[in-house]
Every structure is written in structure tokens, then in C-alpha cells.
CSV table of C-alpha atoms in Angstrom, one decimal:
chain,number,residue,atom,x,y,z
A,1141,UNK,CA,5.5,5.5,-22.1
A,1142,UNK,CA,7.6,7.5,-24.4
A,1143,UNK,CA,8.2,11.0,-24.8
A,1144,UNK,CA,7.9,13.4,-27.5
A,1145,UNK,CA,11.4,12.3,-29.1
A,1146,UNK,CA,10.3,8.7,-29.8
A,1147,UNK,CA,9.9,9.3,-33.5
A,1148,UNK,CA,13.6,10.6,-33.4
A,1149,UNK,CA,14.6,7.7,-31.3
A,1150,UNK,CA,13.4,5.0,-33.6
A,1151,UNK,CA,15.0,6.9,-36.4
A,1152,UNK,CA,18.3,6.8,-34.7
A,1153,UNK,CA,18.0,3.4,-33.7
A,1154,UNK,CA,17.5,2.4,-37.1
A,1155,UNK,CA,20.4,4.3,-38.4
A,1156,UNK,CA,22.8,2.9,-35.6
A,1157,UNK,CA,21.8,-0.8,-36.7
A,1158,UNK,CA,22.3,-0.2,-40.4
A,1159,UNK,CA,25.7,1.3,-39.4
A,1160,UNK,CA,26.4,-1.5,-37.5
A,1161,UNK,CA,25.5,-4.0,-40.0
A,1162,UNK,CA,27.8,-2.5,-42.6
A,1163,UNK,CA,30.6,-2.3,-40.5
A,1164,UNK,CA,30.2,-5.9,-39.5
A,1165,UNK,CA,29.9,-7.2,-43.2
A,1166,UNK,CA,33.3,-5.1,-44.4
A,1167,UNK,CA,31.2,-3.5,-47.0
A,1168,UNK,CA,33.8,-0.5,-47.3
A,1169,UNK,CA,36.3,-3.0,-48.7
A,1170,UNK,CA,33.8,-3.7,-51.7
A,1171,UNK,CA,32.1,-0.5,-52.1
A,1172,UNK,CA,34.5,2.4,-50.3
A,1173,UNK,CA,32.8,4.6,-47.8
A,1174,UNK,CA,29.4,3.9,-47.3
A,1175,UNK,CA,27.1,6.7,-45.8
A,1176,UNK,CA,23.8,6.0,-43.6
A,1177,UNK,CA,21.8,9.0,-43.5
A,1178,UNK,CA,17.9,10.0,-42.5
A,1179,UNK,CA,17.1,12.9,-45.0
A,1180,UNK,CA,14.2,13.4,-47.4
A,1181,UNK,CA,14.9,11.7,-50.5
A,1182,UNK,CA,14.9,15.0,-52.6
A,1183,UNK,CA,17.7,16.6,-50.6
A,1184,UNK,CA,20.2,13.7,-51.4
A,1185,UNK,CA,22.5,14.3,-54.4
A,1186,UNK,CA,22.0,11.8,-57.3
A,1187,UNK,CA,23.6,11.7,-60.6
A,1188,UNK,CA,26.5,10.2,-62.0
A,1189,UNK,CA,29.1,10.7,-59.1
A,1190,UNK,CA,26.5,9.9,-56.3
A,1191,UNK,CA,28.1,8.1,-53.4
A,1192,UNK,CA,27.3,4.7,-52.0
A,1193,UNK,CA,24.5,5.4,-49.4
A,1194,UNK,CA,21.6,4.2,-47.3
A,1195,UNK,CA,18.9,6.4,-46.5
A,1196,UNK,CA,15.8,5.9,-44.0
A,1197,UNK,CA,13.3,8.4,-44.2
A,1198,UNK,CA,10.0,8.5,-42.0
A,1199,UNK,CA,7.3,9.0,-44.7
A,1200,UNK,CA,4.3,8.4,-42.9
A,1201,UNK,CA,2.5,8.0,-39.3
A,1202,UNK,CA,-0.5,5.8,-38.7
A,1203,UNK,CA,-2.7,5.2,-35.6
A,1204,UNK,CA,-1.8,1.6,-34.4
A,1205,UNK,CA,-5.0,-0.7,-34.9
A,1206,UNK,CA,-4.7,-2.3,-31.3
A,1207,UNK,CA,-4.4,0.7,-29.3
A,1208,UNK,CA,-6.6,3.3,-30.9
A,1209,UNK,CA,-9.6,2.5,-28.9
A,1210,UNK,CA,-7.7,4.2,-26.0
A,1211,UNK,CA,-9.4,7.2,-24.7
A,1212,UNK,CA,-8.4,10.7,-25.6
A,1213,UNK,CA,-7.0,13.4,-23.3
A,1214,UNK,CA,-9.5,14.9,-21.1
A,1215,UNK,CA,-9.8,18.1,-19.4
A,1216,UNK,CA,-11.7,20.0,-16.4
A,1217,UNK,CA,-15.1,21.8,-17.5
A,1218,UNK,CA,-12.9,25.4,-17.5
A,1219,UNK,CA,-10.4,23.6,-19.9
A,1220,UNK,CA,-7.5,24.9,-17.6
A,1221,UNK,CA,-6.8,21.3,-15.9
A,1222,UNK,CA,-5.9,17.9,-17.7
A,1223,UNK,CA,-7.6,15.0,-16.3
A,1224,UNK,CA,-6.1,11.9,-17.8
A,1225,UNK,CA,-3.0,10.9,-19.7
A,1226,UNK,CA,-4.0,8.2,-22.4
A,1227,UNK,CA,-1.2,7.3,-24.4
A,1228,UNK,CA,-0.9,8.3,-28.4
A,1229,UNK,CA,-0.3,4.9,-30.3
A,1230,UNK,CA,1.3,5.0,-33.8
A,1231,UNK,CA,3.1,2.9,-36.0
A,1232,UNK,CA,6.0,4.5,-38.1
A,1233,UNK,CA,6.6,3.7,-41.8
A,1234,UNK,CA,10.0,4.1,-43.3
A,1235,UNK,CA,11.5,4.1,-46.7
A,1236,UNK,CA,14.8,2.5,-46.9
A,1237,UNK,CA,16.6,3.6,-50.4
A,1238,UNK,CA,20.1,2.4,-51.5
A,1239,UNK,CA,22.2,5.0,-53.7
A,1240,UNK,CA,25.3,3.8,-55.8
A,1241,UNK,CA,27.5,5.4,-58.6
A,1242,UNK,CA,28.5,2.0,-60.0
A,1243,UNK,CA,26.7,-0.8,-61.5
A,1244,UNK,CA,25.2,-3.0,-59.0
A,1245,UNK,CA,26.4,-1.0,-55.7
A,1246,UNK,CA,22.7,0.1,-55.0
A,1247,UNK,CA,21.6,-3.7,-55.5
A,1248,UNK,CA,24.4,-4.7,-53.0
A,1249,UNK,CA,23.4,-2.3,-50.2
A,1250,UNK,CA,19.8,-2.8,-50.6
A,1251,UNK,CA,20.1,-6.7,-50.1
A,1252,UNK,CA,22.7,-6.6,-47.2
A,1253,UNK,CA,20.4,-3.9,-45.5
A,1254,UNK,CA,17.0,-6.0,-46.1
A,1255,UNK,CA,18.9,-9.3,-44.9
A,1256,UNK,CA,19.8,-7.2,-41.4
A,1257,UNK,CA,16.4,-6.1,-41.0
A,1258,UNK,CA,15.0,-9.3,-41.5
A,1259,UNK,CA,17.1,-10.5,-38.9
A,1260,UNK,CA,16.2,-7.8,-36.2
A,1261,UNK,CA,12.2,-8.3,-36.1
A,1262,UNK,CA,12.4,-6.3,-32.8
A,1263,UNK,CA,14.4,-3.2,-31.6
A,1264,UNK,CA,15.1,-4.7,-28.4
A,1265,UNK,CA,15.6,-2.3,-25.0
A,1266,UNK,CA,19.1,-3.1,-25.0
A,1267,UNK,CA,19.6,-1.7,-28.5
A,1268,UNK,CA,18.1,1.4,-28.0
A,1269,UNK,CA,19.8,1.9,-24.5
A,1270,UNK,CA,23.2,1.2,-26.4
A,1271,UNK,CA,22.4,3.8,-29.3
A,1272,UNK,CA,22.2,6.5,-27.0
A,1273,UNK,CA,24.9,5.5,-24.1
A,1274,UNK,CA,27.7,7.4,-23.5
A,1275,UNK,CA,30.2,5.1,-25.2
A,1276,UNK,CA,28.5,4.5,-28.4
A,1277,UNK,CA,30.8,5.6,-31.2
A,1278,UNK,CA,27.7,6.9,-33.6
A,1279,UNK,CA,25.6,8.7,-30.8
A,1280,UNK,CA,27.1,11.8,-31.6
A,1281,UNK,CA,26.2,11.9,-35.2
A,1282,UNK,CA,22.7,10.3,-34.8
A,1283,UNK,CA,21.4,12.9,-32.7
A,1284,UNK,CA,22.6,16.5,-31.4
A,1285,UNK,CA,23.8,16.4,-27.6
A,1286,UNK,CA,21.4,19.1,-26.8
A,1287,UNK,CA,18.5,16.3,-27.8
A,1288,UNK,CA,20.4,13.4,-26.1
A,1289,UNK,CA,20.5,15.2,-22.9
A,1290,UNK,CA,16.6,15.1,-22.9
A,1291,UNK,CA,16.7,11.3,-22.3
A,1292,UNK,CA,15.3,9.9,-25.9
A,1293,UNK,CA,16.2,6.5,-24.6
A,1294,UNK,CA,12.9,6.4,-22.7
A,1295,UNK,CA,11.4,4.6,-25.6
A,1296,UNK,CA,13.3,1.2,-24.0
A,1297,UNK,CA,11.0,1.5,-20.9
A,1298,UNK,CA,7.6,1.8,-22.9
A,1299,UNK,CA,5.1,-1.3,-22.2
A,1300,UNK,CA,5.5,-3.0,-25.5
A,1301,UNK,CA,8.5,-3.3,-27.6
A,1302,UNK,CA,8.8,-1.7,-31.2
A,1303,UNK,CA,8.6,-4.3,-33.8
A,1304,UNK,CA,10.2,-4.0,-37.4
A,1305,UNK,CA,8.3,-5.8,-40.1
A,1306,UNK,CA,8.5,-5.3,-43.8
A,1307,UNK,CA,5.6,-3.8,-45.9
A,1308,UNK,CA,5.8,-4.8,-49.9
A,1309,UNK,CA,4.6,-1.8,-51.7
A,1310,UNK,CA,3.0,-2.0,-55.1
A,1311,UNK,CA,4.2,-0.3,-58.2
A,1312,UNK,CA,1.5,2.5,-57.9
A,1313,UNK,CA,1.9,2.8,-54.4
A,1314,UNK,CA,5.8,3.6,-54.8
A,1315,UNK,CA,5.1,5.5,-58.2
A,1316,UNK,CA,2.7,7.7,-56.1
A,1317,UNK,CA,5.0,8.4,-53.2
A,1318,UNK,CA,8.3,9.2,-55.2
A,1319,UNK,CA,6.2,11.4,-57.3
A,1320,UNK,CA,5.1,13.3,-53.9
A,1321,UNK,CA,8.7,13.4,-53.0
A,1322,UNK,CA,9.6,15.2,-56.5
A,1323,UNK,CA,12.9,12.7,-56.2
A,1324,UNK,CA,14.6,10.6,-58.4
A,1325,UNK,CA,13.7,6.9,-57.9
A,1326,UNK,CA,16.2,4.4,-56.3
A,1327,UNK,CA,15.9,1.0,-55.2
A,1328,UNK,CA,13.5,1.0,-52.0
A,1329,UNK,CA,11.9,-1.2,-49.5
A,1330,UNK,CA,9.3,-0.2,-47.1
A,1331,UNK,CA,9.2,-1.2,-43.3
A,1332,UNK,CA,6.9,-0.6,-40.3
A,1333,UNK,CA,7.9,-0.1,-36.9
A,1334,UNK,CA,4.8,-0.7,-34.3
A,1335,UNK,CA,4.1,0.4,-31.8
A,1336,UNK,CA,5.3,3.8,-30.2
A,1337,UNK,CA,3.2,4.9,-27.4
A,1338,UNK,CA,3.4,8.5,-26.5
A,1339,UNK,CA,2.5,9.9,-23.4
A,1340,UNK,CA,3.2,12.7,-20.6
A,1341,UNK,CA,5.0,11.8,-17.8
A,1342,UNK,CA,3.6,14.8,-15.4
A,1343,UNK,CA,0.9,14.2,-13.1
A,1344,UNK,CA,-2.5,15.0,-14.5
A,1345,UNK,CA,-3.4,17.2,-11.5
A,1346,UNK,CA,-0.8,19.1,-9.3
A,1347,UNK,CA,-0.8,18.2,-5.8
A,1348,UNK,CA,-1.6,20.6,-3.2
A,1349,UNK,CA,1.4,22.1,-1.6
A,1350,UNK,CA,2.6,20.5,1.5
A,1351,UNK,CA,2.5,23.4,4.5
A,1352,UNK,CA,4.1,21.0,7.1
A,1353,UNK,CA,5.5,17.7,7.0
A,1354,UNK,CA,4.2,15.4,9.5
A,1355,UNK,CA,5.5,12.0,9.8
A,1356,UNK,CA,3.9,9.4,12.4
A,1357,UNK,CA,5.7,6.6,13.0
A,1358,UNK,CA,3.5,3.3,14.4
A,1359,UNK,CA,5.9,1.1,16.6
A,1360,UNK,CA,6.2,-2.3,15.2
A,1361,UNK,CA,7.0,-4.2,18.5
A,1362,UNK,CA,3.5,-5.3,19.6
A,1363,UNK,CA,3.1,-5.4,23.6
A,1364,UNK,CA,2.8,-8.7,25.3
A,1365,UNK,CA,1.2,-9.1,28.6
A,1366,UNK,CA,2.4,-12.2,30.4
A,1367,UNK,CA,1.5,-12.0,34.0
A,1368,UNK,CA,-1.2,-9.8,35.9
A,1369,UNK,CA,-0.3,-9.7,39.6
A,1370,UNK,CA,-2.4,-10.0,41.5
A,1371,UNK,CA,-4.9,-11.5,39.2
A,1372,UNK,CA,-8.0,-10.8,41.2
A,1373,UNK,CA,-9.1,-8.1,43.9
A,1374,UNK,CA,-11.8,-5.6,44.4
A,1375,UNK,CA,-11.7,-2.2,42.7
A,1376,UNK,CA,-9.1,0.2,44.2
A,1377,UNK,CA,-6.4,-2.9,43.9
A,1378,UNK,CA,-3.0,-2.0,42.8
A,1379,UNK,CA,-2.0,-4.0,40.0
A,1380,UNK,CA,1.2,-4.9,38.1
A,1381,UNK,CA,1.1,-6.1,34.6
A,1382,UNK,CA,4.6,-7.7,33.6
A,1383,UNK,CA,5.4,-8.4,30.0
A,1384,UNK,CA,7.4,-7.3,27.0
A,1385,UNK,CA,7.5,-3.9,24.9
A,1386,UNK,CA,5.1,-2.9,27.2
A,1387,UNK,CA,6.2,1.5,26.7
A,1388,UNK,CA,4.8,3.1,24.2
A,1389,UNK,CA,4.8,6.9,23.0
A,1390,UNK,CA,1.3,7.1,24.8
A,1391,UNK,CA,0.5,4.1,27.0
A,1392,UNK,CA,-2.8,3.4,28.4
A,1393,UNK,CA,-4.6,0.0,29.9
A,1394,UNK,CA,-7.7,-0.8,28.7
A,1395,UNK,CA,-9.6,-2.9,31.6
A,1396,UNK,CA,-13.1,-3.9,30.7
A,1397,UNK,CA,-14.8,-0.8,29.5
A,1398,UNK,CA,-12.8,2.0,31.1
A,1399,UNK,CA,-9.3,3.1,30.0
A,1400,UNK,CA,-6.5,4.1,32.7
A,1401,UNK,CA,-3.5,6.2,31.9
A,1402,UNK,CA,-0.7,5.0,34.2
A,1403,UNK,CA,1.6,7.8,35.5
A,1404,UNK,CA,4.8,7.9,33.1
A,1405,UNK,CA,6.7,6.5,36.2
A,1406,UNK,CA,4.9,3.6,36.7
A,1407,UNK,CA,5.4,2.4,32.9
A,1408,UNK,CA,8.8,0.5,31.9
A,1409,UNK,CA,9.3,-2.1,29.0
A,1410,UNK,CA,8.7,-5.0,30.8
A,1411,UNK,CA,5.9,-3.8,33.4
A,1412,UNK,CA,2.9,-1.1,34.2
A,1413,UNK,CA,1.4,-0.5,37.5
A,1414,UNK,CA,-2.1,0.9,37.7
A,1415,UNK,CA,-5.2,0.9,40.1
A,1416,UNK,CA,-8.5,-0.7,39.1
A,1417,UNK,CA,-10.9,2.0,38.5
A,1418,UNK,CA,-13.6,2.0,40.7
A,1419,UNK,CA,-16.4,2.3,38.0
A,1420,UNK,CA,-16.1,-1.2,37.0
A,1421,UNK,CA,-18.5,-3.9,37.6
A,1422,UNK,CA,-17.7,-7.1,39.8
A,1423,UNK,CA,-16.8,-10.1,37.6
A,1424,UNK,CA,-14.3,-11.0,34.8
A,1425,UNK,CA,-12.6,-7.9,33.2
A,1426,UNK,CA,-10.4,-7.8,29.9
A,1427,UNK,CA,-6.7,-6.2,30.4
A,1428,UNK,CA,-4.9,-4.7,27.5
A,1429,UNK,CA,-2.2,-2.4,27.1
A,1430,UNK,CA,-2.7,0.0,24.3
A,1431,UNK,CA,-0.2,2.4,22.8
A,1432,UNK,CA,-2.1,5.1,21.1
A,1433,UNK,CA,-0.9,7.6,17.9
A,1434,UNK,CA,-2.2,10.9,18.2
A,1435,UNK,CA,-3.0,12.5,14.4
A,1436,UNK,CA,-4.5,15.7,13.1
A,1437,UNK,CA,-4.0,19.3,14.5
A,1438,UNK,CA,-4.5,19.6,17.3
A,1439,UNK,CA,-3.3,15.9,17.9
A,1440,UNK,CA,-6.1,13.7,18.7
A,1441,UNK,CA,-6.1,9.9,19.5
A,1442,UNK,CA,-7.9,8.0,16.9
A,1443,UNK,CA,-10.0,4.8,17.2
A,1444,UNK,CA,-7.8,1.9,15.8
A,1445,UNK,CA,-4.8,3.8,15.1
A,1446,UNK,CA,-1.9,2.2,17.3
A,1447,UNK,CA,-1.2,-1.3,18.6
A,1448,UNK,CA,-2.6,-3.3,21.1
A,1449,UNK,CA,-1.3,-6.1,23.4
A,1450,UNK,CA,-3.0,-9.6,24.1
A,1451,UNK,CA,-5.7,-9.9,26.1
A,1452,UNK,CA,-5.3,-10.7,30.0
A,1453,UNK,CA,-7.8,-11.5,32.6
A,1454,UNK,CA,-8.3,-9.5,36.1
A,1455,UNK,CA,-11.4,-10.7,38.2
A,1456,UNK,CA,-12.9,-7.8,40.2
A,1457,UNK,CA,-14.4,-9.4,43.3
A,1458,UNK,CA,-17.4,-7.7,45.2
A,1459,UNK,CA,-16.8,-6.6,48.7
A,1460,UNK,CA,-19.7,-6.9,51.3
A,1461,UNK,CA,-19.7,-3.5,53.1
A,1462,UNK,CA,-22.6,-3.6,55.4
A,1463,UNK,CA,-21.6,-4.0,59.0
A,1464,UNK,CA,-21.1,-7.4,60.4
A,1465,UNK,CA,-23.1,-9.5,61.9
A,1466,UNK,CA,-25.8,-9.4,59.7
A,1467,UNK,CA,-29.3,-9.9,61.1
A,1468,UNK,CA,-32.3,-11.1,59.7
A,1469,UNK,CA,-35.6,-8.6,59.2
A,1470,UNK,CA,-38.9,-10.5,60.9
A,1471,UNK,CA,-39.8,-11.7,57.4
A,1472,UNK,CA,-36.3,-13.7,57.2
A,1473,UNK,CA,-35.3,-11.0,54.6
A,1474,UNK,CA,-31.3,-10.3,54.3
A,1475,UNK,CA,-30.3,-7.0,53.1
A,1476,UNK,CA,-26.2,-6.6,52.3
A,1477,UNK,CA,-24.4,-3.7,51.2
A,1478,UNK,CA,-21.9,-4.6,48.2
A,1479,UNK,CA,-19.3,-2.7,46.4
A,1480,UNK,CA,-18.9,-2.3,43.3
A,1481,UNK,CA,-22.8,-1.8,42.6
A,1482,UNK,CA,-24.5,-4.5,40.9
A,1483,UNK,CA,-26.0,-4.1,37.6
A,1484,UNK,CA,-29.3,-5.4,36.7
A,1485,UNK,CA,-28.3,-7.9,34.3
A,1486,UNK,CA,-25.8,-9.7,36.5
A,1487,UNK,CA,-26.0,-13.1,38.0
A,1488,UNK,CA,-26.0,-12.8,41.8
A,1489,UNK,CA,-25.5,-15.6,44.5
A,1490,UNK,CA,-25.5,-15.3,48.3
A,1491,UNK,CA,-23.6,-18.0,50.3
A,1492,UNK,CA,-24.7,-18.0,53.9
A,1493,UNK,CA,-22.3,-21.0,55.0
A,1494,UNK,CA,-22.2,-23.8,52.5
A,1495,UNK,CA,-25.3,-23.1,51.0
A,1496,UNK,CA,-26.0,-20.7,47.8
A,1497,UNK,CA,-29.2,-18.6,47.5
A,1498,UNK,CA,-29.7,-17.0,43.9
A,1499,UNK,CA,-30.9,-13.6,44.0
A,1500,UNK,CA,-33.8,-12.8,41.8
A,1501,UNK,CA,-33.6,-10.1,38.9
A,1502,UNK,CA,-34.8,-7.0,39.5
A,1503,UNK,CA,-37.5,-5.4,37.6
A,1504,UNK,CA,-37.1,-3.5,34.5
A,1505,UNK,CA,-38.2,-0.3,36.3
A,1506,UNK,CA,-35.6,-0.4,38.9
A,1507,UNK,CA,-32.3,1.5,38.5
A,1508,UNK,CA,-29.4,0.1,36.1
A,1509,UNK,CA,-27.3,-0.6,39.2
A,1510,UNK,CA,-27.7,-1.1,42.9
A,1511,UNK,CA,-25.5,-1.2,45.7
A,1512,UNK,CA,-27.9,-3.3,48.0
A,1513,UNK,CA,-28.6,-7.0,47.8
A,1514,UNK,CA,-31.9,-8.5,49.1
A,1515,UNK,CA,-32.7,-12.2,49.4
A,1516,UNK,CA,-35.2,-14.0,51.6
A,1517,UNK,CA,-33.8,-16.9,53.9
A,1518,UNK,CA,-36.3,-19.9,53.2
A,1519,UNK,CA,-37.7,-21.8,56.5
A,1520,UNK,CA,-35.8,-24.5,57.6
A,1521,UNK,CA,-32.1,-23.0,57.1
A,1522,UNK,CA,-29.8,-24.3,59.7
A,1523,UNK,CA,-29.7,-22.0,62.5
A,1524,UNK,CA,-26.5,-20.3,63.8
A,1525,UNK,CA,-23.8,-18.0,62.7
A,1526,UNK,CA,-22.6,-18.4,59.1
A,1527,UNK,CA,-19.9,-16.9,57.2
A,1528,UNK,CA,-21.7,-14.6,54.4
A,1529,UNK,CA,-20.2,-14.4,50.9
A,1530,UNK,CA,-21.3,-12.8,47.7
A,1531,UNK,CA,-20.8,-14.3,44.1
A,1532,UNK,CA,-21.5,-11.8,40.9
A,1533,UNK,CA,-21.0,-13.2,37.7
A,1534,UNK,CA,-18.5,-15.8,39.1
A,1535,UNK,CA,-16.7,-13.6,41.2
A,1536,UNK,CA,-16.6,-14.4,44.6
A,1537,UNK,CA,-16.3,-11.9,47.6
A,1538,UNK,CA,-12.8,-12.5,49.8
A,1539,UNK,CA,-13.4,-14.9,52.9
A,1540,UNK,CA,-11.1,-12.5,54.6
A,1541,UNK,CA,-12.3,-8.9,55.2
A,1542,UNK,CA,-10.8,-6.3,57.9
A,1543,UNK,CA,-14.0,-4.9,59.1
A,1544,UNK,CA,-12.3,-1.8,60.5
A,1545,UNK,CA,-10.3,-0.8,57.3
A,1546,UNK,CA,-13.2,-1.7,55.1
A,1547,UNK,CA,-10.1,-3.6,52.8
A,1548,UNK,CA,-9.2,-7.2,52.2
A,1549,UNK,CA,-6.3,-8.4,54.1
A,1550,UNK,CA,-5.8,-12.3,53.1
A,1551,UNK,CA,-3.9,-13.0,56.3
A,1552,UNK,CA,-6.5,-14.4,58.5
A,1553,UNK,CA,-9.6,-16.5,58.0
A,1554,UNK,CA,-12.3,-13.6,59.6
A,1555,UNK,CA,-15.2,-12.0,57.4
A,1556,UNK,CA,-18.7,-10.9,57.3
A,1557,UNK,CA,-21.3,-13.2,59.1
A,1558,UNK,CA,-25.0,-13.6,59.3
A,1559,UNK,CA,-26.8,-15.0,62.4
A,1560,UNK,CA,-30.0,-17.3,61.2
A,1561,UNK,CA,-32.2,-17.7,64.4
């Protein structure tokens, strides 16, 4: 959009256009010195010795029909704050008048000027900038330096270019114009420049002052988990995640529904060490590295703000914690203590030896989790001592358990057993 100096800018560009055209046509060899002005006609000296001169005069400003439906500027209810900046769209109407002391001088000037205007249907952005450039030979004569310093050439950057079209006035219209100007009539042609868009460039509402600048940069490199070592084990297992770009500003690991904050020394760019939290359920757990970004005052982690890695898998295996060997009750009921506790909605299978027994779902009024599994051994089950395992949501208890320490060893094939009479 243009600023309030746009009217003067258009007039200056028209003067520059006429001046260049006269110089290029070498009219000075025919008419002598020719002057280009932008004065009201009543201020131009006329008579027997009037100089050869072309005058461009802005005599009327009208609303542009294509932009006239744009909204008017609006203000707040108190009137102290501007709410919108719609443009003021107008067309500029000029009179081009030729003066000369000798016969035919005015006709020659008007003919050259009209041909030049006809061949310039648009005031191009390049022409506007050239008029007010530092190396323009006429810019200092077109407009005072104090005005040029305020950048009137912003007209070159408005959305629509200014179109230059002739307007053929009737004798009656010309008579009224010259009578209103109280000047002596000279050969005249009218032109219209459309459209000039005046609009403020300042914001409609002043921004609140910045009390303290806080810039948070979210890392671009996304962490990648390539390996989980080991990939299975009971709760409390020490696990190392290997991959790329694992260290962030605030590095945490999401394991299932739990979030673990590893120690600073346990995190590097290619590995993260953590301990599987005891609150997890047995079964498959998703593992993700999360780089958090804290915002606000005081700084607080916000959901969805940060970078997450790909999802890896860790299998939390159940551990039979009741003493071995296990014995059956008189009604052939086998009770087994397991860790971690089993949720009511988990699928549990007890495997005495090579056979499997599905544990029935517990009633809804039972506690949500239980550390004890109860299953009935049906009659006809092969007697003897059998290796005892538990499967929870597909996660199998390990074959080898050190009964004294209560932790997996994986170095010998021993484990909990059950004796069936």
C-alpha cells in the first residue's frame, strides 16, 4: 500500500515522464527551452512572451469504483484505538496543458505529450523507483529533499499498478473547469491515474511490551532407538538403550505407562541406561526416549512439546516368588505368588510341565490387581514333579530362577517346580 505522499509521487512521475520524453525527442532544437511544471493554471504567466511549457495539474480526486466497497477504518468503543486499516482507494484526474508564445508551439507540445502518454499506459514500478533514485537527474527538482527522504516511492510496492488513461472532456466541462480556475484557456487534455491505495503501515493495535525474552529451541535431531539390551526381563532389570541422538536437554524414557528419568551420567548420545520400574505390569511394554521442553514461568514440561523417538519393545516377564516345590491343596488347588501383580484383565496361563491351564478371569468385585494366582489341577493329570512356569499376556516366566536370591540368573536349568500326586 501507499502512504500519504502518493499523490505527490504520481505527479512527480508524470513530470519525469514528460521531461524525459521532451529530452529524447530533442524538442529544444525546435522550440528552444521547454519547461515542465505542476502548478495551478492561474499561477502560470501568460501573454505575448509566455514560455514554451507543459503543465500537469491535479484538478480532481474521485473514489475508485473497484475498491469503493472496502470497509471504513474502525475504532474501539472508547475511540482511542484503531481496530482496522482498510485502504483509501482513489483515482487522480489531471489536466495536461500546453503553452507557447509562437504560432503552433502549444500544438506541437501537446501532440508530443499526448503521444508519450498514449505509449505509457502504466506507471511501472521501475519508473516510480527511477524517479526517486539517488542518480536521477530530475529528482531534486521534482520534490524537496526533505520529502524524498520520507520514501514517497512506496507507491511502487502497492498491490495494483497505476494505469494512465485519457479522458475526453466536452466543451461544457472544459468551460466550467477553466472558469473555476479563473485562468486563460490553453490547449488541454485530461488524464486519469487509477488506482492509488492509501493505507497506514503502523499496526492497528500496539503490542504489549516484552518484559523478558525467552527463546526455546526444540532440537531438530529426532532420537532413534536401535536396540534394547536385554529385550526381556522382570521388573528391576537394568536395561541399556542403544541408538542415535539419545541425549537431549531433558531426557526421559517412557516405559509402558510409566516415565523414568535416568541419571545424567547414564545418558549419552548413543546410549541410555535405566531400570525397569516395579510398577509395570507383566507383558509387552513400549519403550520411547523423550526429549522434553519446559515452557512458562516457572518452567514446566508441556504435553506434546518436545521430541519423541521411535517405539521399541521390552517384555516384562513374570516371576514366581512363592517357595518351591509347590504342593497341591486337598481340593487340588494350586496357589502361586507372582511378581509383578496380575491385573484383572490380563490373560494368565499356568504351565505345569508341558501342559497348560488357563486361569479363569476374576470377578469384577475383586481387587484390580493380585499377586496370587489360583488354578485347579484337574483329575487325571500326570503325577510327578513338574517344572512350573507362568505366562501373562504372552510373557513367559523364566525357566531359571535362583530361589535363594529371588532374581533370574540364566546360567543353569533350575526353577520352581510342582509335585502332583
